[in-house]
């Protein structure tokens, strides 16, 4: 589900946050499911988007990477030359992989592991379900 980037429910634009770097112990903790999408969750997602945009080349970021143990992600592969499909900015709360098919390898990096890239095998196609910041 793709939604337009803009202000959170409370009207504030997101602010970039510091990205946690391994071996920060928060990166090993399990994120909690959001019982509801409210203005706090919308503000967190807005901060995730602002943080991702403040790092050129970043195509995705999860809430635990900015210190929030909440299940939330932002993804935008529009500018990635390796992307086969682009759906604009995707902001998801409580994301769940519904279907994963095929396999492909690609070089990836991670803001929480600066300076490290690796060849990672991932599903060639995924279907993900989740809530938008509008619920």
XYZ file of C-alpha atoms in Angstrom:
135
model
C 0.000 0.000 0.000
C 1.489 3.300 -1.014
C 0.416 6.611 0.435
C 1.612 10.101 -0.215
C 4.321 11.406 2.030
C 3.257 14.364 4.040
C 2.520 15.528 7.541
C 1.700 13.047 10.273
C -1.844 13.046 11.666
C -0.877 15.781 14.122
C 0.234 18.010 11.235
C 3.967 17.909 11.921
C 6.443 16.858 9.298
C 8.843 14.124 10.265
C 12.271 14.931 11.663
C 15.366 12.861 10.919
C 16.510 10.765 13.866
C 19.828 9.139 14.638
C 20.189 5.661 13.113
C 21.327 3.045 15.616
C 24.485 1.171 14.668
C 25.386 -2.426 15.568
C 26.085 -3.670 18.172
C 23.411 -1.459 19.791
C 21.318 -3.902 21.888
C 18.019 -2.358 20.726
C 18.683 -3.749 17.241
C 18.442 -7.304 18.641
C 15.125 -6.796 20.446
C 11.791 -7.858 19.004
C 9.577 -4.977 17.851
C 6.029 -4.809 19.214
C 2.890 -4.912 17.113
C 0.965 -1.606 17.159
C -2.470 -2.131 18.708
C -3.755 0.969 16.906
C -2.539 3.577 14.469
C -2.703 6.905 16.263
C -0.933 10.266 16.036
C 2.156 8.913 17.865
C 2.530 6.081 15.343
C 1.932 8.479 12.439
C 4.624 10.802 13.839
C 7.036 7.865 14.162
C 6.446 6.869 10.535
C 6.951 10.502 9.447
C 10.277 10.500 11.330
C 11.235 7.202 9.647
C 10.596 8.725 6.233
C 12.545 11.897 7.073
C 15.437 9.783 8.373
C 15.485 7.607 5.249
C 15.437 10.686 3.011
C 18.349 12.204 4.935
C 20.565 9.275 3.840
C 21.081 9.360 0.045
C 20.795 5.914 -1.516
C 18.795 4.459 1.381
C 15.773 2.521 0.080
C 14.259 1.288 3.339
C 14.301 1.720 7.090
C 12.618 -0.055 10.018
C 11.448 1.606 13.235
C 13.909 -0.288 15.480
C 16.770 1.278 13.500
C 15.798 4.665 14.966
C 15.255 3.279 18.458
C 11.501 2.593 18.328
C 10.567 -1.011 19.147
C 7.450 -0.766 17.013
C 6.648 -2.696 13.843
C 6.882 -0.023 11.182
C 8.818 0.363 7.923
C 9.315 2.807 5.080
C 10.455 1.737 1.611
C 11.077 3.643 -1.613
C 13.049 1.956 -4.398
C 12.023 4.507 -7.041
C 15.566 5.860 -7.493
C 17.310 2.462 -7.224
C 18.534 1.485 -10.715
C 18.307 -2.221 -9.791
C 14.590 -2.077 -8.974
C 12.334 -3.953 -11.402
C 9.161 -2.374 -10.025
C 8.640 0.758 -7.977
C 5.457 1.635 -6.133
C 6.500 4.991 -4.736
C 6.837 5.557 -1.027
C 5.470 2.681 1.021
C 4.778 3.360 4.699
C 3.564 0.313 6.630
C 2.631 -0.344 10.236
C 2.531 -3.991 11.374
C 3.895 -5.280 8.051
C 3.528 -8.999 7.347
C 4.874 -11.007 4.430
C 1.874 -12.828 2.937
C 3.647 -14.461 -0.004
C 7.292 -14.908 -0.963
C 8.219 -16.571 -4.255
C 11.354 -17.241 -6.248
C 14.881 -16.351 -5.287
C 17.475 -13.818 -6.357
C 20.759 -12.527 -5.008
C 21.779 -8.903 -4.844
C 24.296 -6.665 -3.145
C 22.848 -4.842 -0.134
C 23.941 -2.477 2.569
C 22.342 -1.363 5.827
C 22.536 1.962 7.659
C 22.911 0.050 10.934
C 25.983 -1.745 9.537
C 27.918 1.173 8.014
C 30.609 0.328 5.508
C 29.417 -3.252 5.069
C 27.760 -4.659 1.958
C 27.048 -8.294 1.181
C 25.438 -10.449 -1.458
C 22.055 -11.386 0.008
C 19.599 -13.962 -1.342
C 15.983 -12.774 -1.124
C 12.628 -13.722 -2.580
C 12.182 -12.460 -6.148
C 8.576 -11.461 -5.430
C 6.838 -10.626 -2.169
C 3.340 -9.616 -1.188
C 3.188 -7.598 2.019
C 0.156 -6.565 4.057
C 0.035 -3.855 6.693
C -1.692 -0.694 7.800
C -1.094 2.787 6.449
C -0.710 5.688 8.870
C -4.377 6.324 8.221
C -5.192 2.856 9.577
